[in-house]
PDB file of N, CA and C in Angstrom:
ATOM      1  N   UNK A   1     -25.007  11.403  -0.804  1.00  0.00           N
ATOM      2  CA  UNK A   1     -24.772  10.975  -2.172  1.00  0.00           C
ATOM      3  C   UNK A   1     -23.291  11.163  -2.545  1.00  0.00           C
ATOM      4  N   UNK A   2     -22.706  12.273  -2.115  1.00  0.00           N
ATOM      5  CA  UNK A   2     -21.307  12.534  -2.426  1.00  0.00           C
ATOM      6  C   UNK A   2     -20.397  11.513  -1.758  1.00  0.00           C
ATOM      7  N   UNK A   3     -20.752  11.096  -0.558  1.00  0.00           N
ATOM      8  CA  UNK A   3     -19.940  10.120   0.177  1.00  0.00           C
ATOM      9  C   UNK A   3     -19.954   8.783  -0.555  1.00  0.00           C
ATOM     10  N   UNK A   4     -21.109   8.378  -1.046  1.00  0.00           N
ATOM     11  CA  UNK A   4     -21.215   7.117  -1.772  1.00  0.00           C
ATOM     12  C   UNK A   4     -20.373   7.169  -3.037  1.00  0.00           C
ATOM     13  N   UNK A   5     -20.437   8.285  -3.733  1.00  0.00           N
ATOM     14  CA  UNK A   5     -19.637   8.461  -4.943  1.00  0.00           C
ATOM     15  C   UNK A   5     -18.144   8.414  -4.624  1.00  0.00           C
ATOM     16  N   UNK A   6     -17.758   9.037  -3.538  1.00  0.00           N
ATOM     17  CA  UNK A   6     -16.359   9.035  -3.110  1.00  0.00           C
ATOM     18  C   UNK A   6     -15.912   7.617  -2.750  1.00  0.00           C
ATOM     19  N   UNK A   7     -16.736   6.871  -2.054  1.00  0.00           N
ATOM     20  CA  UNK A   7     -16.406   5.496  -1.685  1.00  0.00           C
ATOM     21  C   UNK A   7     -16.245   4.635  -2.929  1.00  0.00           C
ATOM     22  N   UNK A   8     -17.155   4.784  -3.880  1.00  0.00           N
ATOM     23  CA  UNK A   8     -17.071   4.026  -5.128  1.00  0.00           C
ATOM     24  C   UNK A   8     -15.789   4.378  -5.874  1.00  0.00           C
ATOM     25  N   UNK A   9     -15.436   5.637  -5.908  1.00  0.00           N
ATOM     26  CA  UNK A   9     -14.214   6.078  -6.575  1.00  0.00           C
ATOM     27  C   UNK A   9     -12.983   5.477  -5.903  1.00  0.00           C
ATOM     28  N   UNK A  10     -12.943   5.488  -4.585  1.00  0.00           N
ATOM     29  CA  UNK A  10     -11.809   4.926  -3.847  1.00  0.00           C
ATOM     30  C   UNK A  10     -11.692   3.430  -4.114  1.00  0.00           C
ATOM     31  N   UNK A  11     -12.800   2.724  -4.117  1.00  0.00           N
ATOM     32  CA  UNK A  11     -12.789   1.284  -4.391  1.00  0.00           C
ATOM     33  C   UNK A  11     -12.271   1.019  -5.801  1.00  0.00           C
ATOM     34  N   UNK A  12     -12.704   1.797  -6.767  1.00  0.00           N
ATOM     35  CA  UNK A  12     -12.235   1.615  -8.146  1.00  0.00           C
ATOM     36  C   UNK A  12     -10.734   1.856  -8.268  1.00  0.00           C
ATOM     37  N   UNK A  13     -10.253   2.889  -7.604  1.00  0.00           N
ATOM     38  CA  UNK A  13      -8.818   3.190  -7.635  1.00  0.00           C
ATOM     39  C   UNK A  13      -8.041   2.045  -6.990  1.00  0.00           C
ATOM     40  N   UNK A  14      -8.523   1.526  -5.872  1.00  0.00           N
ATOM     41  CA  UNK A  14      -7.856   0.413  -5.198  1.00  0.00           C
ATOM     42  C   UNK A  14      -7.814  -0.826  -6.090  1.00  0.00           C
ATOM     43  N   UNK A  15      -8.894  -1.096  -6.780  1.00  0.00           N
ATOM     44  CA  UNK A  15      -8.931  -2.235  -7.691  1.00  0.00           C
ATOM     45  C   UNK A  15      -7.944  -2.068  -8.844  1.00  0.00           C
ATOM     46  N   UNK A  16      -7.853  -0.866  -9.368  1.00  0.00           N
ATOM     47  CA  UNK A  16      -6.917  -0.595 -10.456  1.00  0.00           C
ATOM     48  C   UNK A  16      -5.479  -0.774  -9.988  1.00  0.00           C
ATOM     49  N   UNK A  17      -5.169  -0.249  -8.812  1.00  0.00           N
ATOM     50  CA  UNK A  17      -3.814  -0.362  -8.267  1.00  0.00           C
ATOM     51  C   UNK A  17      -3.484  -1.826  -8.011  1.00  0.00           C
ATOM     52  N   UNK A  18      -4.417  -2.553  -7.453  1.00  0.00           N
ATOM     53  CA  UNK A  18      -4.206  -3.973  -7.174  1.00  0.00           C
ATOM     54  C   UNK A  18      -3.954  -4.754  -8.462  1.00  0.00           C
ATOM     55  N   UNK A  19      -4.693  -4.450  -9.480  1.00  0.00           N
ATOM     56  CA  UNK A  19      -4.522  -5.119 -10.761  1.00  0.00           C
ATOM     57  C   UNK A  19      -3.141  -4.838 -11.352  1.00  0.00           C
ATOM     58  N   UNK A  20      -2.725  -3.590 -11.278  1.00  0.00           N
ATOM     59  CA  UNK A  20      -1.404  -3.207 -11.807  1.00  0.00           C
ATOM     60  C   UNK A  20      -0.288  -3.889 -11.022  1.00  0.00           C
ATOM     61  N   UNK A  21      -0.447  -3.975  -9.702  1.00  0.00           N
ATOM     62  CA  UNK A  21       0.565  -4.626  -8.875  1.00  0.00           C
ATOM     63  C   UNK A  21       0.661  -6.107  -9.206  1.00  0.00           C
ATOM     64  N   UNK A  22      -0.461  -6.753  -9.419  1.00  0.00           N
ATOM     65  CA  UNK A  22      -0.456  -8.169  -9.786  1.00  0.00           C
ATOM     66  C   UNK A  22       0.278  -8.378 -11.112  1.00  0.00           C
ATOM     67  N   UNK A  23       0.029  -7.520 -12.050  1.00  0.00           N
ATOM     68  CA  UNK A  23       0.702  -7.614 -13.342  1.00  0.00           C
ATOM     69  C   UNK A  23       2.208  -7.417 -13.184  1.00  0.00           C
ATOM     70  N   UNK A  24       2.598  -6.463 -12.355  1.00  0.00           N
ATOM     71  CA  UNK A  24       4.025  -6.217 -12.116  1.00  0.00           C
ATOM     72  C   UNK A  24       4.677  -7.408 -11.426  1.00  0.00           C
ATOM     73  N   UNK A  25       3.984  -8.008 -10.470  1.00  0.00           N
ATOM     74  CA  UNK A  25       4.528  -9.173  -9.776  1.00  0.00           C
ATOM     75  C   UNK A  25       4.733 -10.338 -10.746  1.00  0.00           C
ATOM     76  N   UNK A  26       3.804 -10.527 -11.670  1.00  0.00           N
ATOM     77  CA  UNK A  26       3.952 -11.586 -12.668  1.00  0.00           C
ATOM     78  C   UNK A  26       5.168 -11.328 -13.551  1.00  0.00           C
ATOM     79  N   UNK A  27       5.342 -10.067 -13.975  1.00  0.00           N
ATOM     80  CA  UNK A  27       6.498  -9.728 -14.807  1.00  0.00           C
ATOM     81  C   UNK A  27       7.797  -9.935 -14.042  1.00  0.00           C
ATOM     82  N   UNK A  28       7.806  -9.553 -12.759  1.00  0.00           N
ATOM     83  CA  UNK A  28       9.008  -9.741 -11.948  1.00  0.00           C
ATOM     84  C   UNK A  28       9.343 -11.223 -11.803  1.00  0.00           C
ATOM     85  N   UNK A  29       8.340 -12.048 -11.606  1.00  0.00           N
ATOM     86  CA  UNK A  29       8.567 -13.489 -11.467  1.00  0.00           C
ATOM     87  C   UNK A  29       9.159 -14.058 -12.753  1.00  0.00           C
ATOM     88  N   UNK A  30       8.637 -13.617 -13.899  1.00  0.00           N
ATOM     89  CA  UNK A  30       9.180 -14.067 -15.184  1.00  0.00           C
ATOM     90  C   UNK A  30      10.630 -13.631 -15.351  1.00  0.00           C
ATOM     91  N   UNK A  31      10.924 -12.389 -14.958  1.00  0.00           N
ATOM     92  CA  UNK A  31      12.299 -11.894 -15.053  1.00  0.00           C
ATOM     93  C   UNK A  31      13.229 -12.663 -14.123  1.00  0.00           C
ATOM     94  N   UNK A  32      12.756 -12.978 -12.919  1.00  0.00           N
ATOM     95  CA  UNK A  32      13.571 -13.759 -11.985  1.00  0.00           C
ATOM     96  C   UNK A  32      13.861 -15.143 -12.554  1.00  0.00           C
ATOM     97  N   UNK A  33      12.853 -15.762 -13.142  1.00  0.00           N
ATOM     98  CA  UNK A  33      13.060 -17.079 -13.743  1.00  0.00           C
ATOM     99  C   UNK A  33      14.061 -17.013 -14.891  1.00  0.00           C
ATOM    100  N   UNK A  34      13.951 -15.975 -15.702  1.00  0.00           N
ATOM    101  CA  UNK A  34      14.886 -15.802 -16.816  1.00  0.00           C
ATOM    102  C   UNK A  34      16.309 -15.607 -16.302  1.00  0.00           C
ATOM    103  N   UNK A  35      16.459 -14.756 -15.288  1.00  0.00           N
ATOM    104  CA  UNK A  35      17.788 -14.529 -14.713  1.00  0.00           C
ATOM    105  C   UNK A  35      18.359 -15.804 -14.105  1.00  0.00           C
ATOM    106  N   UNK A  36      17.522 -16.591 -13.459  1.00  0.00           N
ATOM    107  CA  UNK A  36      17.989 -17.855 -12.878  1.00  0.00           C
ATOM    108  C   UNK A  36      18.458 -18.802 -13.971  1.00  0.00           C
ATOM    109  N   UNK A  37      17.713 -18.874 -15.063  1.00  0.00           N
ATOM    110  CA  UNK A  37      18.114 -19.741 -16.175  1.00  0.00           C
ATOM    111  C   UNK A  37      19.442 -19.289 -16.768  1.00  0.00           C
ATOM    112  N   UNK A  38      19.604 -17.988 -16.927  1.00  0.00           N
ATOM    113  CA  UNK A  38      20.861 -17.452 -17.466  1.00  0.00           C
ATOM    114  C   UNK A  38      22.012 -17.768 -16.519  1.00  0.00           C
ATOM    115  N   UNK A  39      21.801 -17.545 -15.218  1.00  0.00           N
ATOM    116  CA  UNK A  39      22.839 -17.827 -14.227  1.00  0.00           C
ATOM    117  C   UNK A  39      23.202 -19.309 -14.231  1.00  0.00           C
ATOM    118  N   UNK A  40      22.209 -20.177 -14.358  1.00  0.00           N
ATOM    119  CA  UNK A  40      22.465 -21.618 -14.403  1.00  0.00           C
ATOM    120  C   UNK A  40      23.284 -21.991 -15.641  1.00  0.00           C
ATOM    121  N   UNK A  41      22.944 -21.402 -16.781  1.00  0.00           N
ATOM    122  CA  UNK A  41      23.662 -21.707 -18.015  1.00  0.00           C
ATOM    123  C   UNK A  41      25.100 -21.208 -17.967  1.00  0.00           C
ATOM    124  N   UNK A  42      25.314 -20.071 -17.307  1.00  0.00           N
ATOM    125  CA  UNK A  42      26.665 -19.519 -17.221  1.00  0.00           C
ATOM    126  C   UNK A  42      27.457 -20.091 -16.052  1.00  0.00           C
ATOM    127  N   UNK A  43      26.785 -20.880 -15.241  1.00  0.00           N
ATOM    128  CA  UNK A  43      27.475 -21.486 -14.101  1.00  0.00           C
ATOM    129  C   UNK A  43      27.730 -20.516 -12.959  1.00  0.00           C
ATOM    130  N   UNK A  44      26.922 -19.489 -12.868  1.00  0.00           N
ATOM    131  CA  UNK A  44      27.078 -18.510 -11.797  1.00  0.00           C
ATOM    132  C   UNK A  44      26.439 -19.088 -10.535  1.00  0.00           C
ATOM    133  N   UNK A  45      27.209 -19.227  -9.464  1.00  0.00           N
ATOM    134  CA  UNK A  45      26.644 -19.817  -8.244  1.00  0.00           C
ATOM    135  C   UNK A  45      25.687 -18.853  -7.551  1.00  0.00           C
ATOM    136  N   UNK A  46      24.810 -19.444  -6.748  1.00  0.00           N
ATOM    137  CA  UNK A  46      23.909 -18.616  -5.946  1.00  0.00           C
ATOM    138  C   UNK A  46      24.734 -17.882  -4.896  1.00  0.00           C
ATOM    139  N   UNK A  47      24.232 -16.739  -4.433  1.00  0.00           N
ATOM    140  CA  UNK A  47      24.968 -16.038  -3.378  1.00  0.00           C
ATOM    141  C   UNK A  47      25.097 -16.934  -2.149  1.00  0.00           C
ATOM    142  N   UNK A  48      26.225 -16.856  -1.437  1.00  0.00           N
ATOM    143  CA  UNK A  48      26.414 -17.692  -0.248  1.00  0.00           C
ATOM    144  C   UNK A  48      25.300 -17.518   0.779  1.00  0.00           C
ATOM    145  N   UNK A  49      24.703 -16.348   0.797  1.00  0.00           N
ATOM    146  CA  UNK A  49      23.632 -16.097   1.757  1.00  0.00           C
ATOM    147  C   UNK A  49      22.461 -17.027   1.518  1.00  0.00           C
ATOM    148  N   UNK A  50      22.295 -17.485   0.293  1.00  0.00           N
ATOM    149  CA  UNK A  50      21.169 -18.352  -0.042  1.00  0.00           C
ATOM    150  C   UNK A  50      21.232 -19.650   0.776  1.00  0.00           C
ATOM    151  N   UNK A  51      22.407 -20.261   0.851  1.00  0.00           N
ATOM    152  CA  UNK A  51      22.551 -21.510   1.601  1.00  0.00           C
ATOM    153  C   UNK A  51      22.360 -21.283   3.098  1.00  0.00           C
ATOM    154  N   UNK A  52      22.890 -20.184   3.612  1.00  0.00           N
ATOM    155  CA  UNK A  52      22.727 -19.864   5.030  1.00  0.00           C
ATOM    156  C   UNK A  52      21.256 -19.630   5.358  1.00  0.00           C
ATOM    157  N   UNK A  53      20.571 -18.886   4.508  1.00  0.00           N
ATOM    158  CA  UNK A  53      19.151 -18.616   4.733  1.00  0.00           C
ATOM    159  C   UNK A  53      18.353 -19.915   4.646  1.00  0.00           C
ATOM    160  N   UNK A  54      18.722 -20.778   3.714  1.00  0.00           N
ATOM    161  CA  UNK A  54      18.037 -22.059   3.569  1.00  0.00           C
ATOM    162  C   UNK A  54      18.208 -22.898   4.838  1.00  0.00           C
ATOM    163  N   UNK A  55      19.416 -22.895   5.397  1.00  0.00           N
ATOM    164  CA  UNK A  55      19.678 -23.637   6.625  1.00  0.00           C
ATOM    165  C   UNK A  55      18.831 -23.097   7.774  1.00  0.00           C
ATOM    166  N   UNK A  56      18.778 -21.764   7.872  1.00  0.00           N
ATOM    167  CA  UNK A  56      17.984 -21.144   8.934  1.00  0.00           C
ATOM    168  C   UNK A  56      16.502 -21.491   8.775  1.00  0.00           C
ATOM    169  N   UNK A  57      16.030 -21.504   7.553  1.00  0.00           N
ATOM    170  CA  UNK A  57      14.631 -21.882   7.316  1.00  0.00           C
ATOM    171  C   UNK A  57      14.356 -23.313   7.761  1.00  0.00           C
ATOM    172  N   UNK A  58      15.298 -24.208   7.458  1.00  0.00           N
ATOM    173  CA  UNK A  58      15.132 -25.603   7.862  1.00  0.00           C
ATOM    174  C   UNK A  58      15.089 -25.742   9.382  1.00  0.00           C
ATOM    175  N   UNK A  59      15.761 -24.820  10.078  1.00  0.00           N
ATOM    176  CA  UNK A  59      15.773 -24.831  11.539  1.00  0.00           C
ATOM    177  C   UNK A  59      14.589 -24.066  12.116  1.00  0.00           C
ATOM    178  N   UNK A  60      13.726 -23.551  11.238  1.00  0.00           N
ATOM    179  CA  UNK A  60      12.543 -22.831  11.701  1.00  0.00           C
ATOM    180  C   UNK A  60      12.822 -21.405  12.144  1.00  0.00           C
ATOM    181  N   UNK A  61      13.930 -20.833  11.686  1.00  0.00           N
ATOM    182  CA  UNK A  61      14.319 -19.484  12.078  1.00  0.00           C
ATOM    183  C   UNK A  61      14.122 -18.509  10.917  1.00  0.00           C
ATOM    184  N   UNK A  62      12.876 -18.330  10.534  1.00  0.00           N
ATOM    185  CA  UNK A  62      12.546 -17.496   9.381  1.00  0.00           C
ATOM    186  C   UNK A  62      12.988 -16.047   9.570  1.00  0.00           C
ATOM    187  N   UNK A  63      12.796 -15.514  10.757  1.00  0.00           N
ATOM    188  CA  UNK A  63      13.155 -14.105  11.003  1.00  0.00           C
ATOM    189  C   UNK A  63      14.653 -13.892  10.835  1.00  0.00           C
ATOM    190  N   UNK A  64      15.460 -14.832  11.339  1.00  0.00           N
ATOM    191  CA  UNK A  64      16.913 -14.716  11.164  1.00  0.00           C
ATOM    192  C   UNK A  64      17.291 -14.825   9.693  1.00  0.00           C
ATOM    193  N   UNK A  65      16.586 -15.692   8.964  1.00  0.00           N
ATOM    194  CA  UNK A  65      16.852 -15.839   7.528  1.00  0.00           C
ATOM    195  C   UNK A  65      16.559 -14.523   6.806  1.00  0.00           C
ATOM    196  N   UNK A  66      15.455 -13.886   7.152  1.00  0.00           N
ATOM    197  CA  UNK A  66      15.103 -12.607   6.540  1.00  0.00           C
ATOM    198  C   UNK A  66      16.161 -11.550   6.880  1.00  0.00           C
ATOM    199  N   UNK A  67      16.601 -11.543   8.126  1.00  0.00           N
ATOM    200  CA  UNK A  67      17.606 -10.565   8.552  1.00  0.00           C
ATOM    201  C   UNK A  67      18.910 -10.741   7.777  1.00  0.00           C
ATOM    202  N   UNK A  68      19.344 -11.981   7.621  1.00  0.00           N
ATOM    203  CA  UNK A  68      20.594 -12.241   6.887  1.00  0.00           C
ATOM    204  C   UNK A  68      20.459 -11.837   5.426  1.00  0.00           C
ATOM    205  N   UNK A  69      19.325 -12.161   4.829  1.00  0.00           N
ATOM    206  CA  UNK A  69      19.098 -11.797   3.421  1.00  0.00           C
ATOM    207  C   UNK A  69      19.117 -10.278   3.267  1.00  0.00           C
ATOM    208  N   UNK A  70      18.478  -9.576   4.197  1.00  0.00           N
ATOM    209  CA  UNK A  70      18.476  -8.103   4.148  1.00  0.00           C
ATOM    210  C   UNK A  70      19.886  -7.557   4.206  1.00  0.00           C
ATOM    211  N   UNK A  71      20.671  -8.047   5.167  1.00  0.00           N
ATOM    212  CA  UNK A  71      22.022  -7.524   5.378  1.00  0.00           C
ATOM    213  C   UNK A  71      22.953  -7.839   4.202  1.00  0.00           C
ATOM    214  N   UNK A  72      22.898  -9.071   3.730  1.00  0.00           N
ATOM    215  CA  UNK A  72      23.843  -9.503   2.701  1.00  0.00           C
ATOM    216  C   UNK A  72      23.495  -9.019   1.293  1.00  0.00           C
ATOM    217  N   UNK A  73      22.214  -8.950   0.997  1.00  0.00           N
ATOM    218  CA  UNK A  73      21.806  -8.567  -0.358  1.00  0.00           C
ATOM    219  C   UNK A  73      21.349  -7.114  -0.458  1.00  0.00           C
ATOM    220  N   UNK A  74      21.256  -6.431   0.689  1.00  0.00           N
ATOM    221  CA  UNK A  74      20.856  -5.025   0.679  1.00  0.00           C
ATOM    222  C   UNK A  74      19.410  -4.812   0.282  1.00  0.00           C
ATOM    223  N   UNK A  75      18.542  -5.756   0.651  1.00  0.00           N
ATOM    224  CA  UNK A  75      17.139  -5.653   0.285  1.00  0.00           C
ATOM    225  C   UNK A  75      16.344  -4.956   1.382  1.00  0.00           C
ATOM    226  N   UNK A  76      15.199  -4.431   1.006  1.00  0.00           N
ATOM    227  CA  UNK A  76      14.280  -3.872   1.995  1.00  0.00           C
ATOM    228  C   UNK A  76      13.661  -5.037   2.766  1.00  0.00           C
ATOM    229  N   UNK A  77      12.963  -4.723   3.840  1.00  0.00           N
ATOM    230  CA  UNK A  77      12.318  -5.760   4.638  1.00  0.00           C
ATOM    231  C   UNK A  77      11.310  -6.549   3.797  1.00  0.00           C
ATOM    232  N   UNK A  78      10.525  -5.835   3.011  1.00  0.00           N
ATOM    233  CA  UNK A  78       9.515  -6.500   2.172  1.00  0.00           C
ATOM    234  C   UNK A  78      10.202  -7.394   1.132  1.00  0.00           C
ATOM    235  N   UNK A  79      11.242  -6.891   0.489  1.00  0.00           N
ATOM    236  CA  UNK A  79      11.941  -7.676  -0.530  1.00  0.00           C
ATOM    237  C   UNK A  79      12.593  -8.915   0.070  1.00  0.00           C
ATOM    238  N   UNK A  80      13.201  -8.751   1.248  1.00  0.00           N
ATOM    239  CA  UNK A  80      13.837  -9.887   1.913  1.00  0.00           C
ATOM    240  C   UNK A  80      12.803 -10.936   2.301  1.00  0.00           C
ATOM    241  N   UNK A  81      11.655 -10.489   2.781  1.00  0.00           N
ATOM    242  CA  UNK A  81      10.571 -11.416   3.149  1.00  0.00           C
ATOM    243  C   UNK A  81      10.094 -12.167   1.910  1.00  0.00           C
ATOM    244  N   UNK A  82       9.944 -11.463   0.800  1.00  0.00           N
ATOM    245  CA  UNK A  82       9.520 -12.115  -0.441  1.00  0.00           C
ATOM    246  C   UNK A  82      10.570 -13.124  -0.913  1.00  0.00           C
ATOM    247  N   UNK A  83      11.839 -12.772  -0.773  1.00  0.00           N
ATOM    248  CA  UNK A  83      12.939 -13.654  -1.163  1.00  0.00           C
ATOM    249  C   UNK A  83      12.886 -14.938  -0.343  1.00  0.00           C
ATOM    250  N   UNK A  84      12.732 -14.786   0.978  1.00  0.00           N
ATOM    251  CA  UNK A  84      12.684 -15.942   1.870  1.00  0.00           C
ATOM    252  C   UNK A  84      11.418 -16.762   1.612  1.00  0.00           C
ATOM    253  N   UNK A  85      10.302 -16.102   1.383  1.00  0.00           N
ATOM    254  CA  UNK A  85       9.061 -16.823   1.065  1.00  0.00           C
ATOM    255  C   UNK A  85       9.226 -17.642  -0.214  1.00  0.00           C
ATOM    256  N   UNK A  86       9.889 -17.058  -1.200  1.00  0.00           N
ATOM    257  CA  UNK A  86      10.130 -17.778  -2.459  1.00  0.00           C
ATOM    258  C   UNK A  86      11.032 -19.000  -2.209  1.00  0.00           C
ATOM    259  N   UNK A  87      11.992 -18.850  -1.304  1.00  0.00           N
ATOM    260  CA  UNK A  87      12.859 -19.984  -0.949  1.00  0.00           C
ATOM    261  C   UNK A  87      12.034 -21.094  -0.301  1.00  0.00           C
ATOM    262  N   UNK A  88      11.109 -20.712   0.559  1.00  0.00           N
ATOM    263  CA  UNK A  88      10.276 -21.695   1.249  1.00  0.00           C
ATOM    264  C   UNK A  88       9.420 -22.480   0.260  1.00  0.00           C
ATOM    265  N   UNK A  89       9.010 -21.820  -0.801  1.00  0.00           N
ATOM    266  CA  UNK A  89       8.129 -22.446  -1.780  1.00  0.00           C
ATOM    267  C   UNK A  89       8.903 -23.015  -2.970  1.00  0.00           C
ATOM    268  N   UNK A  90      10.236 -23.049  -2.846  1.00  0.00           N
ATOM    269  CA  UNK A  90      11.064 -23.653  -3.889  1.00  0.00           C
ATOM    270  C   UNK A  90      11.195 -22.857  -5.155  1.00  0.00           C
ATOM    271  N   UNK A  91      10.956 -21.545  -5.088  1.00  0.00           N
ATOM    272  CA  UNK A  91      11.036 -20.710  -6.291  1.00  0.00           C
ATOM    273  C   UNK A  91      12.420 -20.080  -6.450  1.00  0.00           C
ATOM    274  N   UNK A  92      13.234 -20.146  -5.442  1.00  0.00           N
ATOM    275  CA  UNK A  92      14.578 -19.538  -5.509  1.00  0.00           C
ATOM    276  C   UNK A  92      15.610 -20.611  -5.676  1.00  0.00           C
TER     277      UNK A  92
END
């Protein structure tokens, strides 16, 4: 009985964490869109790494694109992967 209760508790905690992460991701996406709009209005160009990463993606070299984004922007592996994924889906 205690094991079942523990499993239910773990599942509930996982669901709560997942829900909070989804909410945070939505807020981050909104903030990124806002920052992009501000940068566009001020005429701030995209970082040069963006064009290089885009070229690498077009050549099918996703791993190299992630590596360049990590090195140039100082992002973690997960952040760089998300950045490159957003580029692939036209969000960057």
